[in-house]
PDB file of C-alpha atoms in Angstrom:
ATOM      1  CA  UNK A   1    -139.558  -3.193 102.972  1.00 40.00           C
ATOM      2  CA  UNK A   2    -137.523  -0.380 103.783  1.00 40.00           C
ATOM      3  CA  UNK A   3    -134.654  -1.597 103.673  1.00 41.00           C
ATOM      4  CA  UNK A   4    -135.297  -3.113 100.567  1.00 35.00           C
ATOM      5  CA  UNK A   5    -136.022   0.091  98.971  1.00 37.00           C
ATOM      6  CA  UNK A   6    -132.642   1.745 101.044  1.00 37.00           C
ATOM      7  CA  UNK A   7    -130.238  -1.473  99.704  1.00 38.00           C
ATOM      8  CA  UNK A   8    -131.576  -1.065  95.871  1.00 38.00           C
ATOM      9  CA  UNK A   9    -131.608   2.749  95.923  1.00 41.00           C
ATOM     10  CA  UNK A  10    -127.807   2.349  97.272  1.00 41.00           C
ATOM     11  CA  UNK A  11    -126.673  -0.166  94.406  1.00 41.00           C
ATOM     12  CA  UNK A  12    -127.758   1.978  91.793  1.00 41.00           C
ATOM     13  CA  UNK A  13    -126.100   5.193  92.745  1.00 40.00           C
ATOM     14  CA  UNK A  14    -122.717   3.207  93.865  1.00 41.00           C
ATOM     15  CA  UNK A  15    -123.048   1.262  90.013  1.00 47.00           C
ATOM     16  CA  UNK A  16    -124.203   4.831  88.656  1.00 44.00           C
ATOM     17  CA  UNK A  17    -120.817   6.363  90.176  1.00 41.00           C
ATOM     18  CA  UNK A  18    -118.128   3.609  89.062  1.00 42.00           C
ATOM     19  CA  UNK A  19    -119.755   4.013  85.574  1.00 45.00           C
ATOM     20  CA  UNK A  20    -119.393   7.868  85.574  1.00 44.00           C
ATOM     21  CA  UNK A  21    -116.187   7.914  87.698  1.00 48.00           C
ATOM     22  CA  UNK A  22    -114.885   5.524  84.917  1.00 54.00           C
ATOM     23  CA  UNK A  23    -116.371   7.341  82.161  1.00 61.00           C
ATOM     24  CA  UNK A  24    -117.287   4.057  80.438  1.00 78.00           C
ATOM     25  CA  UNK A  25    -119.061   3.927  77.302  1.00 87.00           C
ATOM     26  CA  UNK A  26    -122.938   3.516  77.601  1.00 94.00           C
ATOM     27  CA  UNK A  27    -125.454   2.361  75.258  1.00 96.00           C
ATOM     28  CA  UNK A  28    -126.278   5.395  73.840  1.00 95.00           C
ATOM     29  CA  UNK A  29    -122.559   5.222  72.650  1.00 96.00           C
ATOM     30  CA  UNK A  30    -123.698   2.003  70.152  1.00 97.00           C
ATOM     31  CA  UNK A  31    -126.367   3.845  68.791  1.00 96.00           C
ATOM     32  CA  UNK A  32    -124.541   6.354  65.939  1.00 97.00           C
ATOM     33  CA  UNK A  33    -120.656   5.304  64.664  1.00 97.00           C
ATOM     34  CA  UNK A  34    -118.868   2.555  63.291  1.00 98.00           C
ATOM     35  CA  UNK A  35    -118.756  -0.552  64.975  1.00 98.00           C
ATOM     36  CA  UNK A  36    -116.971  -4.302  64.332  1.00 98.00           C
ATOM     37  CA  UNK A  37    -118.653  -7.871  64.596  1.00 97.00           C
ATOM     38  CA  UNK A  38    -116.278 -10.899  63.853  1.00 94.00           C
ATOM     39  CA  UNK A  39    -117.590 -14.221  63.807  1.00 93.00           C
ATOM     40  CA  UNK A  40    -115.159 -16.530  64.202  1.00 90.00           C
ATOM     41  CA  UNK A  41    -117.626 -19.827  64.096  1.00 91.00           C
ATOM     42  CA  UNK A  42    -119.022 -18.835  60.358  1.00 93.00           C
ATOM     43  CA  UNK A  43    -115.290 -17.147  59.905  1.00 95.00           C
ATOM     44  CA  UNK A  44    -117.085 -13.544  58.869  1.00 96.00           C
ATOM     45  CA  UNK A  45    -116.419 -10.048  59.941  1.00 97.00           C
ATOM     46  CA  UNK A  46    -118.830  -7.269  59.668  1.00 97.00           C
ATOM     47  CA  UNK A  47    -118.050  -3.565  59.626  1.00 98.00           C
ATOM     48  CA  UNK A  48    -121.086  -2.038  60.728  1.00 98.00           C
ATOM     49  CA  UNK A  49    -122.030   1.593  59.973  1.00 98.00           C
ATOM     50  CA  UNK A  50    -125.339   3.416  62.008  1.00 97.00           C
ATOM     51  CA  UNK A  51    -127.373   6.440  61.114  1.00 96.00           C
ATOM     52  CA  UNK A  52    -130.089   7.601  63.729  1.00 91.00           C
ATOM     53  CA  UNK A  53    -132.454   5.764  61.286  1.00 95.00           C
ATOM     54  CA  UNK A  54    -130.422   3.193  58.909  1.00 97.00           C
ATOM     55  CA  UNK A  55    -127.761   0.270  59.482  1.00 98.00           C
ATOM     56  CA  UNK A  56    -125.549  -0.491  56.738  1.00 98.00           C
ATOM     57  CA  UNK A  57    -123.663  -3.818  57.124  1.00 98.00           C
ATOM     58  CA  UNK A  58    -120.726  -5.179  54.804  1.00 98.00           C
ATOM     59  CA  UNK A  59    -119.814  -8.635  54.768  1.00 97.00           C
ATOM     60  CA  UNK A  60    -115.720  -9.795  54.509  1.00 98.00           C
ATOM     61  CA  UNK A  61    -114.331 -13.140  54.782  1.00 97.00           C
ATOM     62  CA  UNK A  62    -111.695 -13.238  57.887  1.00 94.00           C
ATOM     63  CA  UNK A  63    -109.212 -15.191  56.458  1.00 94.00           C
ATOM     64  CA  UNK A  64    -109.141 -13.104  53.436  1.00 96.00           C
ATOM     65  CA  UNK A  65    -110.523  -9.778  54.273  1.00 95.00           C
ATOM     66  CA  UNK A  66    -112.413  -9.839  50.816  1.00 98.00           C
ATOM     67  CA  UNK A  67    -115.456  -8.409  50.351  1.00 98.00           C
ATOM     68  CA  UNK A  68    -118.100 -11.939  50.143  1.00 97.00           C
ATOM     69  CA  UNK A  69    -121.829  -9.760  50.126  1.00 95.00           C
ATOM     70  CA  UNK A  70    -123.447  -6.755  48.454  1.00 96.00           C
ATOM     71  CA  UNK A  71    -124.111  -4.836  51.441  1.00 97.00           C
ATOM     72  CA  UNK A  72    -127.118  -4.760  53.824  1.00 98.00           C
ATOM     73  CA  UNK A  73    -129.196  -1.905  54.882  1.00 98.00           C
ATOM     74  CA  UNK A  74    -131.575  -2.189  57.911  1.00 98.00           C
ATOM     75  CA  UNK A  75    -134.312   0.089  59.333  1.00 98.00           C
ATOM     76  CA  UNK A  76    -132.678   0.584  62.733  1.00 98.00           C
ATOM     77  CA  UNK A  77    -135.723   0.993  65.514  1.00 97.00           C
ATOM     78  CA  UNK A  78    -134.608   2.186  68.914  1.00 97.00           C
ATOM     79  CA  UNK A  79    -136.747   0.620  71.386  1.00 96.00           C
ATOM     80  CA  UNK A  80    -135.325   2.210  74.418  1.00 97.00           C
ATOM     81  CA  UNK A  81    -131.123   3.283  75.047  1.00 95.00           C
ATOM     82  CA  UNK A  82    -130.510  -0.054  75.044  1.00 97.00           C
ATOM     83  CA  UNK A  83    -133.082  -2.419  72.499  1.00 98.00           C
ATOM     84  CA  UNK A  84    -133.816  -1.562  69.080  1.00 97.00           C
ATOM     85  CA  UNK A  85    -134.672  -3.755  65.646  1.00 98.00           C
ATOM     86  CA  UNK A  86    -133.586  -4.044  62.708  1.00 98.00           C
ATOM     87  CA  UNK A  87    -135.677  -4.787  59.641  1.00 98.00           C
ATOM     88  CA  UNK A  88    -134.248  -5.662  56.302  1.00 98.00           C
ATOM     89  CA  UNK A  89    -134.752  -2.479  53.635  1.00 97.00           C
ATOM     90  CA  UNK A  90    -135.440  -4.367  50.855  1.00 97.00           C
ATOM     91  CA  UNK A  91    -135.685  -1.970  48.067  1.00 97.00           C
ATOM     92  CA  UNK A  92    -132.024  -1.426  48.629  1.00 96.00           C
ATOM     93  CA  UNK A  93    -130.583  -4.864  49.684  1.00 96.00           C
ATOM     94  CA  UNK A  94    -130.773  -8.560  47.834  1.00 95.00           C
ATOM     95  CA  UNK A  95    -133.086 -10.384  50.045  1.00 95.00           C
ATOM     96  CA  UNK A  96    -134.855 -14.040  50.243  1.00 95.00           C
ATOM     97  CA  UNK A  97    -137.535 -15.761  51.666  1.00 97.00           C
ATOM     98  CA  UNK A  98    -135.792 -16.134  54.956  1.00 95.00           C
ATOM     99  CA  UNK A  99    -135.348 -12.277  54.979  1.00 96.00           C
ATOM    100  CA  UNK A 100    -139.002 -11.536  54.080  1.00 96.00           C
ATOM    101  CA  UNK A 101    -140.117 -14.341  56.928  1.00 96.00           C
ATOM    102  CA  UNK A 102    -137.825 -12.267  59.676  1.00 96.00           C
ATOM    103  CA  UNK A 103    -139.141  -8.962  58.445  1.00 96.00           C
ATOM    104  CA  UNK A 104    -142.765 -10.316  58.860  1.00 96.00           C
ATOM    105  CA  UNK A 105    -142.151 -11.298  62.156  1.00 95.00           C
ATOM    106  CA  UNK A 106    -140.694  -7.701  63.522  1.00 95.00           C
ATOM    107  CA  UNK A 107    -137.050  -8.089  61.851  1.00 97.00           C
ATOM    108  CA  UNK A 108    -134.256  -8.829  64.336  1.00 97.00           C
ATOM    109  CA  UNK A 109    -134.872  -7.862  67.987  1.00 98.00           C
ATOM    110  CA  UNK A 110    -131.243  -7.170  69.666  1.00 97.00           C
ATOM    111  CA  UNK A 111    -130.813  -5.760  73.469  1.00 98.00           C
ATOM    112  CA  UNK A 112    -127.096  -4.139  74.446  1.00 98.00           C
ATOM    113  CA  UNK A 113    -126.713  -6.669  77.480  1.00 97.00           C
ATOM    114  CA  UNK A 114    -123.296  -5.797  78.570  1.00 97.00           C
ATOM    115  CA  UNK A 115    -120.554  -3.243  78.003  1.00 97.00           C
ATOM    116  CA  UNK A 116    -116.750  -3.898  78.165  1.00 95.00           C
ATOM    117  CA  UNK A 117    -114.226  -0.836  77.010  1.00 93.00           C
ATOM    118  CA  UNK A 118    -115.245  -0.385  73.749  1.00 95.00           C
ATOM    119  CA  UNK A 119    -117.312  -3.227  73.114  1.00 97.00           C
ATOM    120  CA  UNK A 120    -120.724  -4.512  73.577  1.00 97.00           C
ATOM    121  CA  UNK A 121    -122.203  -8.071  74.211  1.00 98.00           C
ATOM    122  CA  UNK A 122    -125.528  -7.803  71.960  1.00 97.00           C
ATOM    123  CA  UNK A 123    -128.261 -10.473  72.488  1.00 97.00           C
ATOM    124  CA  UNK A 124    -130.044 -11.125  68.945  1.00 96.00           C
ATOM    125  CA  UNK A 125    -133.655 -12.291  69.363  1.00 96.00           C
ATOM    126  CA  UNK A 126    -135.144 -14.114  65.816  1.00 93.00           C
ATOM    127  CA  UNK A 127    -138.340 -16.223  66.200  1.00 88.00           C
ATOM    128  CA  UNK A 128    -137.190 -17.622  69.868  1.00 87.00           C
ATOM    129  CA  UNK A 129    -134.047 -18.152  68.921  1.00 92.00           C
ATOM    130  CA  UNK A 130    -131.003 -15.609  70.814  1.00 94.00           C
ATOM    131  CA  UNK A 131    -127.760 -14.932  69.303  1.00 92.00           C
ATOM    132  CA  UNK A 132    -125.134 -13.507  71.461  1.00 95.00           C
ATOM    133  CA  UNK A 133    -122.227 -11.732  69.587  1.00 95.00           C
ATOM    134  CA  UNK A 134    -119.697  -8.976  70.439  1.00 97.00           C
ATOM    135  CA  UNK A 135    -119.851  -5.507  68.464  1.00 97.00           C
ATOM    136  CA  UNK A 136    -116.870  -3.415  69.012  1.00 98.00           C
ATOM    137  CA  UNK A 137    -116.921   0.992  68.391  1.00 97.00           C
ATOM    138  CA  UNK A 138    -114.038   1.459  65.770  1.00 95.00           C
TER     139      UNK A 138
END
């Protein structure tokens, strides 16, 4: 048990080091800024722009760059560094059924899973179903 204890204690501080020594961004780095989703399968990107408290998203086609959606404001809720929700503000963003249903059911759950340079890989939780997508810090 021991050395159990001795091998995880060691892992962390070596993984704590490389990430300092590095000075890589962490997920408290996602949390405020301006940040970059493209979605190549529905051919979309977002430009994403956090508050401590708010999320506004705008919607482009990527082949054109034109604007395709009024924008989208979410009640960001910051679980921990690295999980937070976001629920659809209604009273300032066109919504439907589908919206109302995911806001009923705690809005979107996302976790920061993994962090490359200047971009995250963000795991999207909605009713059992996980989205993984890349979000980049512009």
């Amino acid at each position: 048990m021991k050395i159990v204890i001795i091998f995880l204690a060691s892992f962390v501080f070596i993984n704590c080091e490389k990430a300092i020594g590095n000075k890589r961004l962490n997920c408290i780095d996602f949390k405020i800024g301006k940040f970059q989703l493209i979605n190549k399968d529905s051919k979309k990107k977002y430009l994403i722009e956090r508050t401590k408290d708010f999320q506004i998203e705008q919607t482009f086609d990527l082949s054109t760059n034109k604007k395709i959606r009024k924008d989208r404001y979410y009640k960001i809720f910051w679980i921990n560094d690295c999980e937070y929700s976001l629920i659809l503000d209604t009273s300032k963003s066109e919504h439907d059924q589908i919206d109302l249903y995911i806001n009923s059911k705690g809005g979107y759950k996302c976790s920061i899973k993994k962090i490359d340079n200047n971009c995250a890989t963000v795991q999207t939780n909605v009713e059992g179903d996980n989205f993984i997508s890349k979000v980049c810090k512009i």
